[in-house]
């Protein structure tokens, strides 16, 4: 056993040195021969573990991401020898791979258009650019594939302390998204002077997408199948529909071997309140409501004021004495009939919400009354949401999170 562990450690150190050499500036050709001599059967998980180790030791994620394609090129021959994971139709990995096949088919079609585009005369270029735009529009559907990977697979890997590889891959996904949108805009607003740029950028992003397919199927998916539990795969499967699918729809459902659903498991963690989308303590719930950029007041189905938030800059002051009172008793007699009519419209289903907006103490206040219904459509009460929209009206242009 100790010999096996030592061999594994030796192999990890060897891979780490190769990756570090790449970061120091050596070429793929310079390190590939040494790699072939040292490692013949490297497992996909070992590559990801080494990348994670480098990140934990201080190598910036951006550096690992920048050379992600180089890493894959060095290990490609070894990885191609890895058997494809056995999956069942409907299983999340099976669906990911079916999407990849559809993407590859679409890439072939785009390359055929590019070949035609290269050979065409100036008068025909506009029609071909429109054809290319239509295909690139379809390829933008990749966002759903990447979103399911990032928002469903990656969180479970992180729960198993696999942090580095998801960060690296997410960064490359974003690069592909941006490059794909850029190519599509060049095709949509075709300029004959930018024909060469359009062709070059489209070919580049197609190659990057194919490289990502390789990384998913030879590194990510095998690692996930090795790491995640059946319960975790079931949770991923159940939530996949909410994000959607890329180019195809699963043709069959999937169930784990044993009948178990993560969402139906009893939560025994003391002090937590269970929701369909997570767990919160009572204190966390109160703080969340009080930090919302809106004021909320809830009146139940019987017309009783049950709750209001206490944000720092609340628009309308609410005394705690209104809790437990009937909503009509909280308004002047002259306006009671208006309140009753509004509640009746919401309760009956004639309306789902009603908006009002007023100038009040230097603010421009939007007030929305929303009918609250349960999953069966039964009326549960009215939510009043109030917000000063004057600062929002002053917003223009864009401010991105990177700024």
PDB file of N, CA and C in Angstrom, residues 48-120:
ATOM      1  N   UNK A  48      -6.898  17.405 -12.414  1.00  0.00           N
ATOM      2  CA  UNK A  48      -7.666  18.439 -11.734  1.00  0.00           C
ATOM      3  C   UNK A  48      -7.150  18.667 -10.322  1.00  0.00           C
ATOM      4  N   UNK A  49      -6.734  17.600  -9.657  1.00  0.00           N
ATOM      5  CA  UNK A  49      -6.192  17.749  -8.306  1.00  0.00           C
ATOM      6  C   UNK A  49      -4.900  18.554  -8.321  1.00  0.00           C
ATOM      7  N   UNK A  50      -4.068  18.321  -9.335  1.00  0.00           N
ATOM      8  CA  UNK A  50      -2.821  19.068  -9.430  1.00  0.00           C
ATOM      9  C   UNK A  50      -3.097  20.542  -9.698  1.00  0.00           C
ATOM     10  N   UNK A  51      -4.028  20.821 -10.599  1.00  0.00           N
ATOM     11  CA  UNK A  51      -4.370  22.222 -10.862  1.00  0.00           C
ATOM     12  C   UNK A  51      -4.901  22.889  -9.603  1.00  0.00           C
ATOM     13  N   UNK A  52      -5.720  22.149  -8.840  1.00  0.00           N
ATOM     14  CA  UNK A  52      -6.245  22.704  -7.595  1.00  0.00           C
ATOM     15  C   UNK A  52      -5.111  22.955  -6.608  1.00  0.00           C
ATOM     16  N   UNK A  53      -4.152  22.027  -6.553  1.00  0.00           N
ATOM     17  CA  UNK A  53      -3.013  22.174  -5.647  1.00  0.00           C
ATOM     18  C   UNK A  53      -2.218  23.444  -5.988  1.00  0.00           C
ATOM     19  N   UNK A  54      -2.027  23.671  -7.284  1.00  0.00           N
ATOM     20  CA  UNK A  54      -1.291  24.864  -7.710  1.00  0.00           C
ATOM     21  C   UNK A  54      -2.009  26.143  -7.307  1.00  0.00           C
ATOM     22  N   UNK A  55      -3.331  26.136  -7.453  1.00  0.00           N
ATOM     23  CA  UNK A  55      -4.117  27.306  -7.066  1.00  0.00           C
ATOM     24  C   UNK A  55      -4.023  27.540  -5.563  1.00  0.00           C
ATOM     25  N   UNK A  56      -4.111  26.450  -4.788  1.00  0.00           N
ATOM     26  CA  UNK A  56      -4.023  26.569  -3.327  1.00  0.00           C
ATOM     27  C   UNK A  56      -2.644  27.054  -2.886  1.00  0.00           C
ATOM     28  N   UNK A  57      -1.631  26.756  -3.698  1.00  0.00           N
ATOM     29  CA  UNK A  57      -0.271  27.177  -3.354  1.00  0.00           C
ATOM     30  C   UNK A  57       0.046  28.589  -3.841  1.00  0.00           C
ATOM     31  N   UNK A  58      -0.956  29.243  -4.446  1.00  0.00           N
ATOM     32  CA  UNK A  58      -0.771  30.648  -4.781  1.00  0.00           C
ATOM     33  C   UNK A  58      -0.776  31.003  -6.250  1.00  0.00           C
ATOM     34  N   UNK A  59      -0.826  30.011  -7.149  1.00  0.00           N
ATOM     35  CA  UNK A  59      -0.881  30.317  -8.571  1.00  0.00           C
ATOM     36  C   UNK A  59      -2.259  30.888  -8.894  1.00  0.00           C
ATOM     37  N   UNK A  60      -2.341  32.094  -9.466  1.00  0.00           N
ATOM     38  CA  UNK A  60      -3.654  32.696  -9.730  1.00  0.00           C
ATOM     39  C   UNK A  60      -4.508  31.822 -10.641  1.00  0.00           C
ATOM     40  N   UNK A  61      -5.802  31.823 -10.368  1.00  0.00           N
ATOM     41  CA  UNK A  61      -6.739  31.065 -11.198  1.00  0.00           C
ATOM     42  C   UNK A  61      -6.613  31.478 -12.658  1.00  0.00           C
ATOM     43  N   UNK A  62      -6.406  32.786 -12.889  1.00  0.00           N
ATOM     44  CA  UNK A  62      -6.309  33.295 -14.260  1.00  0.00           C
ATOM     45  C   UNK A  62      -5.128  32.675 -15.001  1.00  0.00           C
ATOM     46  N   UNK A  63      -4.035  32.375 -14.277  1.00  0.00           N
ATOM     47  CA  UNK A  63      -2.874  31.754 -14.907  1.00  0.00           C
ATOM     48  C   UNK A  63      -3.180  30.320 -15.327  1.00  0.00           C
ATOM     49  N   UNK A  64      -3.837  29.588 -14.417  1.00  0.00           N
ATOM     50  CA  UNK A  64      -4.225  28.215 -14.752  1.00  0.00           C
ATOM     51  C   UNK A  64      -5.200  28.243 -15.928  1.00  0.00           C
ATOM     52  N   UNK A  65      -6.114  29.192 -15.886  1.00  0.00           N
ATOM     53  CA  UNK A  65      -7.109  29.319 -16.956  1.00  0.00           C
ATOM     54  C   UNK A  65      -6.438  29.671 -18.281  1.00  0.00           C
ATOM     55  N   UNK A  66      -5.453  30.557 -18.230  1.00  0.00           N
ATOM     56  CA  UNK A  66      -4.788  31.001 -19.455  1.00  0.00           C
ATOM     57  C   UNK A  66      -4.104  29.843 -20.174  1.00  0.00           C
ATOM     58  N   UNK A  67      -3.581  28.912 -19.401  1.00  0.00           N
ATOM     59  CA  UNK A  67      -2.880  27.780 -20.008  1.00  0.00           C
ATOM     60  C   UNK A  67      -3.696  26.494 -19.953  1.00  0.00           C
ATOM     61  N   UNK A  68      -4.989  26.642 -19.724  1.00  0.00           N
ATOM     62  CA  UNK A  68      -5.856  25.466 -19.625  1.00  0.00           C
ATOM     63  C   UNK A  68      -5.805  24.637 -20.910  1.00  0.00           C
ATOM     64  N   UNK A  69      -5.844  25.299 -22.057  1.00  0.00           N
ATOM     65  CA  UNK A  69      -5.794  24.588 -23.332  1.00  0.00           C
ATOM     66  C   UNK A  69      -4.451  23.888 -23.518  1.00  0.00           C
ATOM     67  N   UNK A  70      -3.374  24.522 -23.032  1.00  0.00           N
ATOM     68  CA  UNK A  70      -2.046  23.919 -23.161  1.00  0.00           C
ATOM     69  C   UNK A  70      -1.966  22.662 -22.315  1.00  0.00           C
ATOM     70  N   UNK A  71      -2.520  22.732 -21.097  1.00  0.00           N
ATOM     71  CA  UNK A  71      -2.533  21.551 -20.237  1.00  0.00           C
ATOM     72  C   UNK A  71      -3.231  20.398 -20.944  1.00  0.00           C
ATOM     73  N   UNK A  72      -4.392  20.697 -21.518  1.00  0.00           N
ATOM     74  CA  UNK A  72      -5.173  19.657 -22.190  1.00  0.00           C
ATOM     75  C   UNK A  72      -4.402  19.072 -23.368  1.00  0.00           C
ATOM     76  N   UNK A  73      -3.674  19.933 -24.101  1.00  0.00           N
ATOM     77  CA  UNK A  73      -2.909  19.451 -25.250  1.00  0.00           C
ATOM     78  C   UNK A  73      -1.802  18.499 -24.813  1.00  0.00           C
ATOM     79  N   UNK A  74      -1.153  18.813 -23.702  1.00  0.00           N
ATOM     80  CA  UNK A  74      -0.078  17.954 -23.203  1.00  0.00           C
ATOM     81  C   UNK A  74      -0.606  16.577 -22.810  1.00  0.00           C
ATOM     82  N   UNK A  75      -1.782  16.566 -22.149  1.00  0.00           N
ATOM     83  CA  UNK A  75      -2.305  15.315 -21.622  1.00  0.00           C
ATOM     84  C   UNK A  75      -3.270  14.613 -22.583  1.00  0.00           C
ATOM     85  N   UNK A  76      -3.462  15.169 -23.768  1.00  0.00           N
ATOM     86  CA  UNK A  76      -4.555  14.717 -24.632  1.00  0.00           C
ATOM     87  C   UNK A  76      -4.449  13.245 -25.001  1.00  0.00           C
ATOM     88  N   UNK A  77      -3.276  12.813 -25.433  1.00  0.00           N
ATOM     89  CA  UNK A  77      -3.143  11.420 -25.865  1.00  0.00           C
ATOM     90  C   UNK A  77      -3.465  10.464 -24.740  1.00  0.00           C
ATOM     91  N   UNK A  78      -2.979  10.782 -23.531  1.00  0.00           N
ATOM     92  CA  UNK A  78      -3.261   9.920 -22.392  1.00  0.00           C
ATOM     93  C   UNK A  78      -4.743   9.932 -22.060  1.00  0.00           C
ATOM     94  N   UNK A  79      -5.338  11.102 -22.091  1.00  0.00           N
ATOM     95  CA  UNK A  79      -6.755  11.213 -21.742  1.00  0.00           C
ATOM     96  C   UNK A  79      -7.639  10.496 -22.748  1.00  0.00           C
ATOM     97  N   UNK A  80      -7.259  10.516 -24.023  1.00  0.00           N
ATOM     98  CA  UNK A  80      -8.087   9.876 -25.039  1.00  0.00           C
ATOM     99  C   UNK A  80      -8.162   8.375 -24.848  1.00  0.00           C
ATOM    100  N   UNK A  81      -7.216   7.822 -24.077  1.00  0.00           N
ATOM    101  CA  UNK A  81      -7.247   6.393 -23.799  1.00  0.00           C
ATOM    102  C   UNK A  81      -8.235   6.043 -22.692  1.00  0.00           C
ATOM    103  N   UNK A  82      -8.702   7.058 -21.958  1.00  0.00           N
ATOM    104  CA  UNK A  82      -9.655   6.811 -20.884  1.00  0.00           C
ATOM    105  C   UNK A  82     -11.011   6.381 -21.470  1.00  0.00           C
ATOM    106  N   UNK A  83     -11.620   5.320 -20.946  1.00  0.00           N
ATOM    107  CA  UNK A  83     -12.932   4.901 -21.466  1.00  0.00           C
ATOM    108  C   UNK A  83     -14.002   5.923 -21.137  1.00  0.00           C
ATOM    109  N   UNK A  84     -14.942   6.082 -22.041  1.00  0.00           N
ATOM    110  CA  UNK A  84     -16.054   6.999 -21.801  1.00  0.00           C
ATOM    111  C   UNK A  84     -16.886   6.494 -20.635  1.00  0.00           C
ATOM    112  N   UNK A  85     -17.373   7.390 -19.754  1.00  0.00           N
ATOM    113  CA  UNK A  85     -18.169   6.935 -18.611  1.00  0.00           C
ATOM    114  C   UNK A  85     -19.474   6.299 -19.063  1.00  0.00           C
ATOM    115  N   UNK A  86     -19.833   5.197 -18.419  1.00  0.00           N
ATOM    116  CA  UNK A  86     -21.096   4.509 -18.721  1.00  0.00           C
ATOM    117  C   UNK A  86     -22.226   5.276 -18.056  1.00  0.00           C
ATOM    118  N   UNK A  87     -23.160   5.780 -18.853  1.00  0.00           N
ATOM    119  CA  UNK A  87     -24.297   6.514 -18.298  1.00  0.00           C
ATOM    120  C   UNK A  87     -25.592   6.010 -18.900  1.00  0.00           C
ATOM    121  N   UNK A  88     -26.679   6.276 -18.199  1.00  0.00           N
ATOM    122  CA  UNK A  88     -28.003   5.858 -18.661  1.00  0.00           C
ATOM    123  C   UNK A  88     -28.693   7.023 -19.355  1.00  0.00           C
ATOM    124  N   UNK A  89     -29.516   6.736 -20.375  1.00  0.00           N
ATOM    125  CA  UNK A  89     -30.303   7.817 -20.993  1.00  0.00           C
ATOM    126  C   UNK A  89     -31.096   8.576 -19.932  1.00  0.00           C
ATOM    127  N   UNK A  90     -31.043   9.888 -20.000  1.00  0.00           N
ATOM    128  CA  UNK A  90     -31.737  10.718 -19.022  1.00  0.00           C
ATOM    129  C   UNK A  90     -30.844  11.175 -17.882  1.00  0.00           C
ATOM    130  N   UNK A  91     -29.756  10.413 -17.618  1.00  0.00           N
ATOM    131  CA  UNK A  91     -28.816  10.826 -16.576  1.00  0.00           C
ATOM    132  C   UNK A  91     -28.197  12.158 -16.991  1.00  0.00           C
ATOM    133  N   UNK A  92     -27.912  13.067 -16.042  1.00  0.00           N
ATOM    134  CA  UNK A  92     -27.353  14.373 -16.405  1.00  0.00           C
ATOM    135  C   UNK A  92     -26.132  14.309 -17.311  1.00  0.00           C
ATOM    136  N   UNK A  93     -25.228  13.364 -17.051  1.00  0.00           N
ATOM    137  CA  UNK A  93     -24.029  13.271 -17.889  1.00  0.00           C
ATOM    138  C   UNK A  93     -24.388  12.811 -19.301  1.00  0.00           C
ATOM    139  N   UNK A  94     -25.306  11.876 -19.403  1.00  0.00           N
ATOM    140  CA  UNK A  94     -25.772  11.419 -20.715  1.00  0.00           C
ATOM    141  C   UNK A  94     -26.336  12.605 -21.509  1.00  0.00           C
ATOM    142  N   UNK A  95     -27.129  13.436 -20.837  1.00  0.00           N
ATOM    143  CA  UNK A  95     -27.730  14.592 -21.497  1.00  0.00           C
ATOM    144  C   UNK A  95     -26.669  15.605 -21.902  1.00  0.00           C
ATOM    145  N   UNK A  96     -25.685  15.853 -21.027  1.00  0.00           N
ATOM    146  CA  UNK A  96     -24.584  16.745 -21.382  1.00  0.00           C
ATOM    147  C   UNK A  96     -23.886  16.262 -22.656  1.00  0.00           C
ATOM    148  N   UNK A  97     -23.644  14.958 -22.740  1.00  0.00           N
ATOM    149  CA  UNK A  97     -22.930  14.412 -23.892  1.00  0.00           C
ATOM    150  C   UNK A  97     -23.790  14.450 -25.157  1.00  0.00           C
ATOM    151  N   UNK A  98     -25.080  14.237 -25.018  1.00  0.00           N
ATOM    152  CA  UNK A  98     -25.973  14.353 -26.174  1.00  0.00           C
ATOM    153  C   UNK A  98     -25.981  15.787 -26.703  1.00  0.00           C
ATOM    154  N   UNK A  99     -25.953  16.741 -25.781  1.00  0.00           N
ATOM    155  CA  UNK A  99     -25.860  18.141 -26.197  1.00  0.00           C
ATOM    156  C   UNK A  99     -24.555  18.396 -26.955  1.00  0.00           C
ATOM    157  N   UNK A 100     -23.470  17.807 -26.457  1.00  0.00           N
ATOM    158  CA  UNK A 100     -22.183  17.980 -27.127  1.00  0.00           C
ATOM    159  C   UNK A 100     -22.217  17.434 -28.551  1.00  0.00           C
ATOM    160  N   UNK A 101     -22.904  16.302 -28.741  1.00  0.00           N
ATOM    161  CA  UNK A 101     -23.015  15.751 -30.101  1.00  0.00           C
ATOM    162  C   UNK A 101     -23.783  16.720 -31.005  1.00  0.00           C
ATOM    163  N   UNK A 102     -24.837  17.334 -30.456  1.00  0.00           N
ATOM    164  CA  UNK A 102     -25.621  18.293 -31.240  1.00  0.00           C
ATOM    165  C   UNK A 102     -24.796  19.539 -31.552  1.00  0.00           C
ATOM    166  N   UNK A 103     -23.978  19.961 -30.589  1.00  0.00           N
ATOM    167  CA  UNK A 103     -23.107  21.123 -30.807  1.00  0.00           C
ATOM    168  C   UNK A 103     -22.080  20.811 -31.894  1.00  0.00           C
ATOM    169  N   UNK A 104     -21.491  19.618 -31.844  1.00  0.00           N
ATOM    170  CA  UNK A 104     -20.506  19.227 -32.860  1.00  0.00           C
ATOM    171  C   UNK A 104     -21.128  19.222 -34.255  1.00  0.00           C
ATOM    172  N   UNK A 105     -22.365  18.747 -34.360  1.00  0.00           N
ATOM    173  CA  UNK A 105     -23.057  18.738 -35.650  1.00  0.00           C
ATOM    174  C   UNK A 105     -23.266  20.169 -36.156  1.00  0.00           C
ATOM    175  N   UNK A 106     -23.657  21.070 -35.238  1.00  0.00           N
ATOM    176  CA  UNK A 106     -23.869  22.460 -35.605  1.00  0.00           C
ATOM    177  C   UNK A 106     -22.552  23.114 -36.021  1.00  0.00           C
ATOM    178  N   UNK A 107     -21.466  22.774 -35.339  1.00  0.00           N
ATOM    179  CA  UNK A 107     -20.153  23.317 -35.695  1.00  0.00           C
ATOM    180  C   UNK A 107     -19.772  22.901 -37.117  1.00  0.00           C
ATOM    181  N   UNK A 108     -20.061  21.642 -37.476  1.00  0.00           N
ATOM    182  CA  UNK A 108     -19.797  21.181 -38.847  1.00  0.00           C
ATOM    183  C   UNK A 108     -20.553  22.040 -39.860  1.00  0.00           C
ATOM    184  N   UNK A 109     -21.823  22.322 -39.546  1.00  0.00           N
ATOM    185  CA  UNK A 109     -22.634  23.135 -40.455  1.00  0.00           C
ATOM    186  C   UNK A 109     -22.076  24.548 -40.579  1.00  0.00           C
ATOM    187  N   UNK A 110     -21.602  25.105 -39.461  1.00  0.00           N
ATOM    188  CA  UNK A 110     -21.030  26.454 -39.496  1.00  0.00           C
ATOM    189  C   UNK A 110     -19.739  26.465 -40.317  1.00  0.00           C
ATOM    190  N   UNK A 111     -18.934  25.425 -40.179  1.00  0.00           N
ATOM    191  CA  UNK A 111     -17.694  25.358 -40.956  1.00  0.00           C
ATOM    192  C   UNK A 111     -17.979  25.254 -42.457  1.00  0.00           C
ATOM    193  N   UNK A 112     -19.058  24.566 -42.811  1.00  0.00           N
ATOM    194  CA  UNK A 112     -19.446  24.497 -44.219  1.00  0.00           C
ATOM    195  C   UNK A 112     -19.829  25.889 -44.746  1.00  0.00           C
ATOM    196  N   UNK A 113     -20.518  26.656 -43.912  1.00  0.00           N
ATOM    197  CA  UNK A 113     -20.886  28.021 -44.304  1.00  0.00           C
ATOM    198  C   UNK A 113     -19.637  28.883 -44.439  1.00  0.00           C
ATOM    199  N   UNK A 114     -18.685  28.721 -43.504  1.00  0.00           N
ATOM    200  CA  UNK A 114     -17.445  29.495 -43.574  1.00  0.00           C
ATOM    201  C   UNK A 114     -16.670  29.182 -44.852  1.00  0.00           C
ATOM    202  N   UNK A 115     -16.641  27.904 -45.240  1.00  0.00           N
ATOM    203  CA  UNK A 115     -15.948  27.522 -46.475  1.00  0.00           C
ATOM    204  C   UNK A 115     -16.601  28.191 -47.675  1.00  0.00           C
ATOM    205  N   UNK A 116     -17.918  28.214 -47.672  1.00  0.00           N
ATOM    206  CA  UNK A 116     -18.664  28.869 -48.746  1.00  0.00           C
ATOM    207  C   UNK A 116     -18.410  30.379 -48.708  1.00  0.00           C
ATOM    208  N   UNK A 117     -18.324  30.917 -47.505  1.00  0.00           N
ATOM    209  CA  UNK A 117     -18.106  32.348 -47.314  1.00  0.00           C
ATOM    210  C   UNK A 117     -16.750  32.779 -47.872  1.00  0.00           C
ATOM    211  N   UNK A 118     -15.726  31.938 -47.638  1.00  0.00           N
ATOM    212  CA  UNK A 118     -14.376  32.249 -48.109  1.00  0.00           C
ATOM    213  C   UNK A 118     -14.319  32.307 -49.635  1.00  0.00           C
ATOM    214  N   UNK A 119     -15.110  31.440 -50.273  1.00  0.00           N
ATOM    215  CA  UNK A 119     -15.036  31.315 -51.728  1.00  0.00           C
ATOM    216  C   UNK A 119     -16.009  32.234 -52.467  1.00  0.00           C
ATOM    217  N   UNK A 120     -16.863  32.928 -51.734  1.00  0.00           N
ATOM    218  CA  UNK A 120     -17.933  33.689 -52.384  1.00  0.00           C
ATOM    219  C   UNK A 120     -17.457  35.044 -52.892  1.00  0.00           C
TER     220      UNK A 120
END
